[in-house]
Amino acid sequence: MFKNCTAKYNQFISGINDSVIITYPADENGMSKTLCVPMDEENTHYAEILKQVQEGTLTIQDAD
Amino acid sequence: MSKAAELANLIGNINAGGGGVNRNLIINGAMNVAERGTSATGLGGSDGYFTCDRWATFFNSSGRLTSTQDSSAPSGFAKSLKLACTTADTSVASGEYFFLSQRIEGQKVQAFAKGTSDAKPFAVSFYVKGNASATYVAELFDSDNSRQISKTFTVGTDWARVELSFPADTTGAFNYDNGRSLDLTIWLHAGSDYTSGTLNSSAWASSTNANRAVGGSSFFDSTDRTFFLTGVQLEVGQNPTDFEHINSFGEELAMCKRYYQKLTDSYAQHGQICNGHMANSTQFQGVIRFVPQMRAAPSLSHTTTSSNNSSSAYYVATGGANDYVDALAFYNSNQVTTLLYSTSGSSATEGEGANLAVQSTITEFAAVSEL
């Protein structure tokens, strides 16, 4: 689902990861599809992120 | 179907625990709602929802296709989902697949009493056509218990109604929750991993991949290939009945919005998204309420840029000036509300009222809580 995407933790309150930002490759105009995924296992995007991390096909970068 | 036959089927289903109004468990079975857009091209590289709401496509093939909400439809319908092959894949590797699914929440399928001695049968019906004759496979998949059953059906060049009856299953109850429990899947392409066994068509069984899609044609065998689908119905009972049309478009749209909500009606410049305020000189914050309540805490799916200037995707209007914003995020997202805030961009005065809108034409700004 997140082939060729980057993943990065996001923090609204400094020091607390609350979501994962998934960024798809940009198109020829520099525009990308981006997902802000809450860290809630009922969210199927987050469930897929956890699955891909476990399988080693996705790495989540630390928040800025 | 004659009126007498329809009445007999309804009575039969009522006796089996189904029938009546709201009997169709499929959302957007008539393909009337397409919040994401009416056409998507080059599909096949990744799974997802692309045109008609609630209908997901899953791929593992080099074949590619265009998905369209189409105006071709049988009598009594206005729309269909059209899939058109644009890149063929005639060398089918063992693990390949392409299927179309609607995933249904567990709390919606309790009437089947699956996993009990009172279990009820499943009746599936839909309308199909294609560019030429073909055989595909319809599957019911119980994802709570990894059990399934499949049946083949044929497609011709004219619209035809397909009626399939699946038996009750006294093994494996559906969870009563908002998670994925039952998939109605149409297999359109499958490698030997899914076709090398014997089609499991007479009784529910633990899922064995080799028995799931036996006997189906390949949608990707030619760039001439098309597949049209509409009028999909899943109901409790042993006899498929006439398609149950939803009273209004708004009612159908509301059911779809439990899983996907556009947060602005216009993706062009000045499409309004949200009122809010500047929490500090650089961060816009606004609250969004989801109507209706969503299935689960949603993701924000949106178009972003890296420009941070007048080519940015969004702008925040404050005090007569526009500040440009490239990326946004949800905080404390839940089924009812979320805080929407900018993660880059603007420079304004803390405390000012502000509204967020589209600057450069985008392709999506939506809350997503699909299964």
Coordinates of C-alpha atoms in Angstrom, one line a residue:
Chain A
M1 CA 0.0 0.0 0.0
F2 CA 2.9 2.4 0.8
K3 CA 5.3 1.4 -1.9
N4 CA 7.9 4.0 -2.6
C5 CA 6.5 6.2 0.2
T6 CA 8.3 7.8 3.1
A7 CA 7.1 7.7 6.7
K8 CA 7.8 10.0 9.5
Y9 CA 6.4 10.5 13.0
N10 CA 4.6 13.8 13.7
Q11 CA 4.2 15.7 16.9
F12 CA 1.7 18.3 17.8
I13 CA 3.0 18.5 21.3
S14 CA 6.8 18.4 21.3
G15 CA 8.2 15.1 22.4
I16 CA 5.0 13.1 21.9
N17 CA 4.5 11.2 18.6
D18 CA 0.8 11.3 17.8
S19 CA 0.6 10.5 14.0
V20 CA 2.6 9.2 11.1
I21 CA 3.0 11.3 8.0
I22 CA 3.1 9.1 4.8
T23 CA 4.3 11.0 1.7
Y24 CA 3.9 9.5 -1.7
P25 CA 6.3 10.3 -4.6
A26 CA 5.8 13.8 -6.1
D27 CA 4.3 14.1 -9.5
E28 CA 5.8 16.2 -12.3
N29 CA 4.4 19.4 -10.8
G30 CA 6.0 18.8 -7.4
M31 CA 2.7 17.8 -5.8
S32 CA 2.4 14.8 -3.5
K33 CA -0.4 12.8 -1.9
T34 CA 0.2 12.9 1.9
L35 CA -1.5 11.0 4.6
C36 CA -1.6 12.0 8.3
V37 CA -2.3 8.8 10.0
P38 CA -3.4 8.7 13.7
M39 CA -1.6 6.1 15.8
D40 CA -4.9 4.2 16.4
E41 CA -5.0 0.5 15.4
E42 CA -8.6 0.8 14.3
N43 CA -7.3 3.0 11.5
T44 CA -6.5 0.6 8.7
H45 CA -3.7 2.9 7.4
Y46 CA -2.0 2.6 10.8
A47 CA -2.6 -1.1 10.9
E48 CA -0.9 -1.4 7.5
I49 CA 2.0 0.8 8.7
L50 CA 2.6 -1.5 11.6
K51 CA 2.4 -4.5 9.3
Q52 CA 4.9 -3.1 6.9
V53 CA 7.3 -2.0 9.7
Q54 CA 7.2 -5.5 11.1
E55 CA 7.9 -7.0 7.6
G56 CA 10.8 -4.6 7.2
T57 CA 9.3 -2.9 4.1
L58 CA 8.7 0.5 5.8
T59 CA 10.8 2.5 8.2
I60 CA 9.4 5.4 10.2
Q61 CA 11.7 8.4 10.6
D62 CA 11.9 10.3 13.8
A63 CA 9.9 13.5 14.1
D64 CA 11.6 16.8 13.4
Chain B
M1 CA -37.9 -11.5 -12.3
S2 CA -41.7 -11.9 -12.2
K3 CA -43.7 -10.3 -9.4
A4 CA -44.8 -13.8 -8.2
A5 CA -41.2 -15.0 -8.1
E6 CA -40.1 -11.8 -6.4
L7 CA -42.8 -12.2 -3.7
A8 CA -41.9 -15.9 -3.3
N9 CA -38.2 -15.0 -2.8
L10 CA -39.0 -12.2 -0.3
I11 CA -41.3 -14.6 1.7
G12 CA -38.6 -17.2 1.6
N13 CA -36.0 -14.8 2.9
I14 CA -38.3 -13.5 5.6
N15 CA -38.8 -17.1 6.7
A16 CA -35.0 -17.4 6.7
G17 CA -34.5 -14.3 8.9
G18 CA -34.0 -11.7 6.2
G19 CA -36.1 -9.7 3.8
G20 CA -37.8 -6.3 4.4
V21 CA -36.4 -2.9 4.0
N22 CA -32.7 -2.1 4.6
R23 CA -32.0 -5.7 3.6
N24 CA -29.1 -4.8 1.3
L25 CA -25.8 -4.8 3.3
I26 CA -23.8 -3.4 0.4
I27 CA -23.2 0.4 0.4
N28 CA -23.3 2.2 -2.9
G29 CA -24.3 -1.0 -4.7
A30 CA -25.8 1.1 -7.5
M31 CA -22.5 3.0 -7.9
N32 CA -24.2 6.4 -7.6
V33 CA -21.6 7.9 -5.2
A34 CA -18.0 8.7 -6.4
E35 CA -16.6 11.3 -3.9
R36 CA -13.0 10.7 -5.1
G37 CA -13.8 11.4 -8.7
T38 CA -15.4 9.8 -11.7
S39 CA -12.3 8.5 -13.4
A40 CA -8.8 7.3 -12.4
T41 CA -6.2 6.1 -14.9
G42 CA -3.1 4.0 -14.7
L43 CA -4.3 1.9 -11.8
G44 CA -2.6 -1.3 -10.8
G45 CA 0.5 -0.1 -8.9
S46 CA -1.1 0.1 -5.5
D47 CA -4.2 -0.9 -3.8
G48 CA -6.9 1.5 -2.9
Y49 CA -10.3 3.2 -3.4
F50 CA -10.3 5.3 -6.6
T51 CA -13.8 6.1 -8.1
C52 CA -17.1 4.7 -6.7
D53 CA -17.2 4.9 -2.9
R54 CA -16.7 1.7 -0.9
W55 CA -15.3 -0.3 -3.8
A56 CA -11.6 -1.1 -3.3
T57 CA -9.3 -2.7 -5.8
F58 CA -6.3 -4.8 -4.9
F59 CA -3.5 -5.6 -7.3
N60 CA -0.4 -7.7 -7.7
S61 CA 0.1 -7.7 -11.5
S62 CA 1.8 -5.7 -14.2
G63 CA -1.6 -5.1 -15.8
R64 CA -3.0 -1.6 -15.7
L65 CA -6.5 -0.2 -16.0
T66 CA -8.8 2.8 -15.9
S67 CA -11.6 2.9 -13.4
T68 CA -14.7 5.0 -14.2
Q69 CA -18.1 5.8 -12.8
D70 CA -19.9 5.1 -16.1
S71 CA -23.3 6.0 -17.4
S72 CA -23.9 2.6 -19.0
A73 CA -26.3 0.8 -16.8
P74 CA -29.2 -1.7 -17.0
S75 CA -32.8 -0.6 -16.8
G76 CA -33.5 1.0 -13.4
F77 CA -30.0 2.1 -12.8
A78 CA -28.1 5.3 -13.8
K79 CA -24.5 4.4 -13.1
S80 CA -22.0 1.5 -13.1
L81 CA -18.4 0.9 -12.2
K82 CA -16.4 0.4 -15.4
L83 CA -12.9 -1.2 -15.4
A84 CA -11.0 -1.0 -18.7
C85 CA -7.7 -2.8 -19.2
T86 CA -5.0 -0.4 -20.6
T87 CA -2.0 -2.6 -20.2
A88 CA -2.3 -6.4 -20.6
D89 CA -0.6 -9.0 -18.5
T90 CA -0.7 -12.3 -20.3
S91 CA 2.2 -13.9 -18.5
V92 CA 0.5 -14.6 -15.2
A93 CA 2.9 -15.4 -12.3
S94 CA 1.7 -17.7 -9.5
G95 CA 1.2 -15.0 -6.9
E96 CA -0.6 -12.5 -9.1
Y97 CA -4.1 -11.2 -8.4
F98 CA -6.5 -8.4 -9.1
F99 CA -9.8 -8.2 -7.3
L100 CA -12.6 -5.8 -6.5
S101 CA -14.0 -5.8 -2.9
Q102 CA -16.4 -4.3 -0.6
R103 CA -15.4 -4.8 3.0
I104 CA -18.2 -4.8 5.6
E105 CA -18.1 -4.0 9.3
G106 CA -18.8 -6.8 11.8
Q107 CA -21.6 -5.0 13.5
K108 CA -23.4 -4.8 10.1
V109 CA -23.5 -8.5 9.4
Q110 CA -24.8 -9.9 12.7
A111 CA -28.1 -10.9 11.1
F112 CA -26.4 -13.8 9.4
A113 CA -25.9 -15.4 12.9
K114 CA -22.8 -16.9 11.5
G115 CA -21.0 -19.3 13.8
T116 CA -24.3 -20.4 15.5
S117 CA -26.8 -23.2 15.0
D118 CA -29.2 -20.5 13.7
A119 CA -26.9 -19.4 10.9
K120 CA -28.6 -17.9 7.9
P121 CA -27.7 -18.2 4.2
F122 CA -26.2 -15.4 2.1
A123 CA -27.9 -14.2 -1.2
V124 CA -25.8 -12.1 -3.6
S125 CA -27.0 -10.5 -6.8
F126 CA -25.5 -7.9 -9.2
Y127 CA -25.6 -6.8 -12.9
V128 CA -22.5 -7.2 -15.1
K129 CA -21.4 -6.9 -18.7
G130 CA -18.1 -6.8 -20.5
N131 CA -16.5 -6.5 -24.0
A132 CA -16.7 -10.3 -24.6
S133 CA -17.7 -13.4 -22.7
A134 CA -15.7 -14.2 -19.6
T135 CA -16.0 -16.1 -16.4
Y136 CA -15.1 -14.5 -13.0
V137 CA -15.3 -15.6 -9.4
A138 CA -17.4 -14.0 -6.6
E139 CA -16.2 -14.8 -3.1
L140 CA -17.5 -14.2 0.4
F141 CA -14.5 -14.0 2.8
D142 CA -14.9 -14.0 6.6
S143 CA -11.8 -12.1 7.7
D144 CA -12.6 -12.6 11.4
N145 CA -12.2 -16.4 11.0
S146 CA -10.3 -16.7 7.7
R147 CA -13.1 -18.7 6.1
Q148 CA -14.5 -18.4 2.6
I149 CA -16.7 -19.7 -0.2
S150 CA -16.6 -18.8 -3.9
K151 CA -18.8 -19.2 -7.0
T152 CA -18.2 -18.5 -10.6
F153 CA -20.4 -16.4 -12.8
T154 CA -20.3 -15.4 -16.5
V155 CA -20.2 -12.1 -18.2
G156 CA -21.4 -11.3 -21.8
T157 CA -21.6 -8.2 -23.9
D158 CA -25.1 -7.3 -22.7
W159 CA -26.2 -6.4 -19.2
A160 CA -27.1 -9.5 -17.3
R161 CA -28.2 -10.1 -13.7
V162 CA -26.2 -12.6 -11.7
E163 CA -27.8 -14.4 -8.7
L164 CA -25.7 -16.4 -6.4
S165 CA -26.9 -18.2 -3.2
F166 CA -24.3 -19.1 -0.6
P167 CA -25.1 -21.5 2.3
A168 CA -25.2 -20.6 6.0
D169 CA -22.0 -21.2 8.0
T170 CA -22.4 -22.5 11.6
T171 CA -18.7 -22.1 12.2
G172 CA -16.9 -18.8 13.1
A173 CA -19.0 -15.9 14.4
F174 CA -18.5 -12.4 13.0
N175 CA -17.1 -10.0 15.6
Y176 CA -19.5 -7.3 16.8
D177 CA -17.3 -4.3 16.2
N178 CA -16.4 -1.6 13.7
G179 CA -13.7 -3.7 12.1
R180 CA -13.6 -5.6 8.8
S181 CA -15.6 -8.9 9.0
L182 CA -17.0 -9.8 5.6
D183 CA -15.7 -9.1 2.2
L184 CA -17.7 -9.5 -1.0
T185 CA -15.0 -9.9 -3.6
I186 CA -14.9 -10.3 -7.3
W187 CA -11.8 -11.9 -8.6
L188 CA -10.8 -10.6 -12.1
H189 CA -7.3 -12.1 -12.4
A190 CA -5.4 -14.7 -10.4
G191 CA -2.2 -16.8 -10.6
S192 CA -1.9 -20.4 -9.7
D193 CA -1.5 -19.6 -6.0
Y194 CA -5.2 -18.9 -6.1
T195 CA -6.4 -21.2 -8.9
S196 CA -4.5 -24.5 -8.6
G197 CA -6.9 -26.3 -6.3
T198 CA -10.6 -27.0 -6.5
L199 CA -13.1 -24.1 -6.2
N200 CA -14.6 -24.1 -2.8
S201 CA -18.2 -23.5 -3.9
S202 CA -20.5 -25.7 -1.9
A203 CA -19.8 -25.0 1.8
W204 CA -17.8 -22.4 3.8
A205 CA -14.3 -23.7 4.7
S206 CA -11.1 -22.4 6.2
S207 CA -9.5 -20.3 3.6
T208 CA -7.0 -22.2 1.3
N209 CA -5.7 -19.8 -1.3
A210 CA -5.5 -22.4 -4.0
N211 CA -9.3 -22.9 -3.8
R212 CA -10.4 -19.3 -3.9
A213 CA -10.4 -18.2 -7.6
V214 CA -10.4 -21.4 -9.6
G215 CA -12.0 -21.2 -13.1
G216 CA -11.8 -17.5 -13.6
S217 CA -10.8 -15.6 -16.8
S218 CA -8.1 -13.0 -16.7
F219 CA -9.2 -9.4 -17.0
F220 CA -5.7 -8.5 -18.1
D221 CA -5.6 -10.9 -21.1
S222 CA -6.2 -8.0 -23.6
T223 CA -6.4 -4.3 -23.7
D224 CA -9.9 -4.7 -25.2
R225 CA -11.1 -6.1 -21.9
T226 CA -13.8 -4.2 -19.9
F227 CA -15.9 -5.1 -16.9
F228 CA -19.0 -3.2 -15.8
L229 CA -20.7 -3.8 -12.4
T230 CA -23.8 -2.3 -10.7
G231 CA -26.8 -3.2 -8.6
V232 CA -24.8 -5.2 -6.1
Q233 CA -26.9 -6.6 -3.3
L234 CA -26.0 -8.9 -0.3
E235 CA -28.8 -10.0 1.9
V236 CA -29.8 -12.5 4.4
G237 CA -31.7 -15.4 2.8
Q238 CA -31.5 -18.1 0.3
N239 CA -33.1 -16.2 -2.6
P240 CA -31.7 -13.0 -4.2
T241 CA -34.4 -10.4 -4.4
D242 CA -34.7 -7.3 -6.6
F243 CA -32.2 -4.6 -5.9
E244 CA -33.2 -2.3 -3.0
H245 CA -32.8 1.3 -4.2
I246 CA -31.9 3.8 -1.5
N247 CA -34.6 6.5 -1.1
S248 CA -32.3 9.4 -1.8
F249 CA -28.8 10.2 -3.1
G250 CA -28.2 12.0 0.2
E251 CA -28.9 8.9 2.2
E252 CA -26.5 6.8 0.2
L253 CA -23.9 9.6 0.4
A254 CA -24.2 9.7 4.1
M255 CA -23.6 6.0 4.4
C256 CA -20.4 6.4 2.3
K257 CA -19.2 9.3 4.5
R258 CA -18.8 7.0 7.4
Y259 CA -15.7 5.8 5.6
Y260 CA -14.6 8.8 3.4
Q261 CA -15.5 12.5 3.7
K262 CA -14.3 15.3 1.4
L263 CA -13.6 18.2 3.6
T264 CA -14.1 20.8 0.9
D265 CA -16.5 20.7 -2.0
S266 CA -14.0 22.4 -4.4
Y267 CA -10.4 21.4 -5.0
A268 CA -9.9 24.6 -7.1
Q269 CA -8.5 27.9 -5.8
H270 CA -10.6 29.4 -2.9
G271 CA -12.3 26.1 -2.1
Q272 CA -13.1 26.7 1.6
I273 CA -11.9 24.1 4.1
C274 CA -12.1 25.4 7.7
N275 CA -12.4 28.4 10.0
G276 CA -10.0 28.7 12.8
H277 CA -7.3 31.0 14.3
M278 CA -3.6 31.5 14.4
A279 CA -2.3 29.7 17.5
N280 CA 1.0 31.5 17.0
S281 CA 2.6 33.4 14.2
T282 CA 3.1 30.4 12.0
Q283 CA 0.4 27.8 12.9
F284 CA -3.2 27.8 11.8
Q285 CA -5.6 25.7 13.9
G286 CA -9.2 24.8 13.2
V287 CA -11.7 22.2 14.4
I288 CA -13.5 19.9 12.0
R289 CA -16.6 18.0 13.0
F290 CA -17.3 14.8 11.0
V291 CA -20.9 14.4 9.9
P292 CA -21.8 11.7 10.1
Q293 CA -19.6 10.1 12.7
M294 CA -16.8 8.2 11.0
R295 CA -16.1 4.5 11.4
A296 CA -12.8 5.1 13.3
A297 CA -10.3 7.9 13.8
P298 CA -9.7 9.0 10.3
S299 CA -6.5 9.8 8.4
L300 CA -6.1 13.1 6.6
S301 CA -5.5 12.4 2.9
H302 CA -4.4 15.6 1.1
T303 CA -2.3 17.1 -1.7
T304 CA 0.9 18.8 -0.5
T305 CA 3.6 20.8 -2.2
S306 CA 7.1 21.8 -1.3
S307 CA 6.9 25.4 -2.6
N308 CA 5.8 27.6 0.4
N309 CA 4.9 30.4 -1.8
S310 CA 1.9 31.4 -4.0
S311 CA 2.2 28.0 -5.6
S312 CA 1.5 26.4 -2.3
A313 CA -1.5 24.0 -2.1
Y314 CA -3.3 26.1 0.6
Y315 CA -3.6 29.6 2.0
V316 CA -4.7 31.0 5.3
A317 CA -6.6 34.2 5.1
T318 CA -6.0 36.5 8.1
G319 CA -6.4 40.2 8.6
G320 CA -6.7 40.9 4.9
A321 CA -3.5 39.0 3.9
N322 CA -3.0 35.5 2.7
D323 CA -0.2 33.3 4.1
Y324 CA 0.7 30.2 2.3
V325 CA 0.6 26.7 3.7
D326 CA 2.0 23.5 2.2
A327 CA 1.2 20.7 4.6
L328 CA -1.5 20.0 7.2
A329 CA -2.1 17.4 9.9
F330 CA -4.8 16.1 12.2
Y331 CA -4.3 16.1 16.0
N332 CA -6.4 14.1 18.4
S333 CA -8.4 12.7 15.4
N334 CA -11.4 10.6 16.5
Q335 CA -14.7 9.5 15.0
V336 CA -16.4 12.8 15.7
T337 CA -13.9 15.6 15.6
T338 CA -10.3 16.5 14.9
L339 CA -8.0 19.5 15.2
L340 CA -6.6 20.5 11.7
Y341 CA -3.4 22.5 11.9
S342 CA -0.7 23.6 9.5
T343 CA 2.7 22.0 9.9
S344 CA 4.6 24.5 7.8
G345 CA 4.2 27.9 6.1
S346 CA 2.3 30.8 7.4
S347 CA 3.5 33.9 9.1
A348 CA 0.7 35.9 10.8
T349 CA -0.4 37.5 14.0
E350 CA -1.1 35.2 17.0
G351 CA -4.7 35.1 18.0
E352 CA -6.1 36.4 14.7
G353 CA -9.2 34.7 13.2
A354 CA -8.4 32.8 10.0
N355 CA -9.8 30.6 7.4
L356 CA -8.0 27.9 5.4
A357 CA -8.7 27.5 1.7
V358 CA -7.3 25.9 -1.4
Q359 CA -4.6 28.0 -3.2
S360 CA -3.4 25.7 -6.1
T361 CA -5.7 23.2 -7.6
I362 CA -5.4 20.0 -5.5
T363 CA -6.6 16.4 -6.1
E364 CA -7.7 15.5 -2.6
F365 CA -8.5 16.9 0.9
A366 CA -10.5 14.2 2.8
A367 CA -10.8 12.3 6.0
V368 CA -10.4 8.5 5.4
S369 CA -11.6 5.7 7.6
E370 CA -12.0 2.8 5.2
L371 CA -11.8 -0.8 6.2

